[in-house]
CSV table of C-alpha atoms in Angstrom, one decimal:
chain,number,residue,atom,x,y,z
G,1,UNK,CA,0.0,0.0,0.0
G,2,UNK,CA,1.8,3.0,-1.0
G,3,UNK,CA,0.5,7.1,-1.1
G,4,UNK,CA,2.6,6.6,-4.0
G,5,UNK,CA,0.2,4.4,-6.4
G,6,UNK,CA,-0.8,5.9,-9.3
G,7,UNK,CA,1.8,8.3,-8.8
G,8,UNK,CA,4.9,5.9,-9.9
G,9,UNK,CA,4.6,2.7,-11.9
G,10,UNK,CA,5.2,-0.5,-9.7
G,11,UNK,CA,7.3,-1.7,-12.8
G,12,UNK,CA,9.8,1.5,-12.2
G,13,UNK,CA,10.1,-0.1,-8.6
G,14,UNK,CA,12.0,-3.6,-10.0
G,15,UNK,CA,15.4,-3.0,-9.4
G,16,UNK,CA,16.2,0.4,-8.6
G,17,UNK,CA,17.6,1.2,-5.0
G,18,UNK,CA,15.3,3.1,-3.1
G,19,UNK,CA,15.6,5.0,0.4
G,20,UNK,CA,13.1,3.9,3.0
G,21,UNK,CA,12.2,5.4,6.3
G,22,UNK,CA,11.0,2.3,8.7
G,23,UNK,CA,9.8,1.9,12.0
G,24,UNK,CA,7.0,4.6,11.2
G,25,UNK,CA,4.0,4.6,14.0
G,26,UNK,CA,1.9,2.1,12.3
G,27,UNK,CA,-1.0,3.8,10.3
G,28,UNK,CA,-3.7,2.7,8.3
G,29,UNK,CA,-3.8,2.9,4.2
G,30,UNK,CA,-6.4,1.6,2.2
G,31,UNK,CA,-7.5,-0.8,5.5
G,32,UNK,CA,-3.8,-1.8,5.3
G,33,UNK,CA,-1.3,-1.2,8.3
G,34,UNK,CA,1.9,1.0,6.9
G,35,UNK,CA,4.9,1.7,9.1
G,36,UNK,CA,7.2,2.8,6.5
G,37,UNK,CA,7.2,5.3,3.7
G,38,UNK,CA,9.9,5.2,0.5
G,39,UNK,CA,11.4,8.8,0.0
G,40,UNK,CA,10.2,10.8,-3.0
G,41,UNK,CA,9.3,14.6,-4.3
G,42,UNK,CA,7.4,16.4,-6.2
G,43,UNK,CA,7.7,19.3,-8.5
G,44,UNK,CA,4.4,21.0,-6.5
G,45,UNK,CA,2.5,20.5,-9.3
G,46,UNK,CA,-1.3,19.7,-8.8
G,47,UNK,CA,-3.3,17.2,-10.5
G,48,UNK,CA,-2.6,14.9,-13.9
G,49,UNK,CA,0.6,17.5,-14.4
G,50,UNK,CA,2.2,16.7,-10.5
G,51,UNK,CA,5.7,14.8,-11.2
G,52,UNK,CA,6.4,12.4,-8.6
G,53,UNK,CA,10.1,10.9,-8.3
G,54,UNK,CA,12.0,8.9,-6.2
G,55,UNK,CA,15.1,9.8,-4.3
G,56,UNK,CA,17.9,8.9,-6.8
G,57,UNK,CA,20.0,6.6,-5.1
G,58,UNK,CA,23.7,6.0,-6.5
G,59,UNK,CA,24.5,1.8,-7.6
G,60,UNK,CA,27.6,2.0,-5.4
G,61,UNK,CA,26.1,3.3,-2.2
G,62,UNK,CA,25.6,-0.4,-0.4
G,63,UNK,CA,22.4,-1.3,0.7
G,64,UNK,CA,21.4,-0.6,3.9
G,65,UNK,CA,23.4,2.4,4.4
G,66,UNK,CA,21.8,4.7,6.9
G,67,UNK,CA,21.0,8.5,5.5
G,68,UNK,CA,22.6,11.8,6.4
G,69,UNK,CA,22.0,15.4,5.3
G,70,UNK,CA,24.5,18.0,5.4
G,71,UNK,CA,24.0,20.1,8.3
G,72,UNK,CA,22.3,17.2,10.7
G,73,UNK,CA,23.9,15.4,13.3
G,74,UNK,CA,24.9,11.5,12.5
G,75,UNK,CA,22.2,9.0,14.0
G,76,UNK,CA,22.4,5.4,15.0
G,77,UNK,CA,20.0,2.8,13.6
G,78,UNK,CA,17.8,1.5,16.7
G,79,UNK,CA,18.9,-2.0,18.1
């Protein structure tokens, strides 16, 4: 269950890396229980002409590699 559908094709999904943010407070989509979210933006469009994309992430960043932002402190992953 995504906010995403409709937005993105599930077939532009297969095999690209994606960046996810987990361990969400569960919430309810579509009568189905979410507690994660992939990270995407929009051009702040509105309607049909709204372009939805993906973070772009880079095929030599491992998987599994936590995020950080310039500016922001460094985080640990919880146990």
């Amino acid at each position: 269950v995504a906010g995403l559908a409709g937005l993105i094709a599930f077939d532009d999904l297969i095999g690209r890396k994606i960046a996810c943010v987990t361990n969400l407070k569960p919430a309810k989509m579509r009568g189905i229980e979410s507690t994660a979210m992939l990270l995407a933006a929009t051009d702040g469009g509105d309607g049909p002409d709204e372009v939805v994309d993906l973070l772009a992430i880079p095929d030599e960043v491992p998987n599994g590699e936590l995020l950080s932002f310039e500016g922001k402190g460094s985080s640990q992953p919880d146990p």
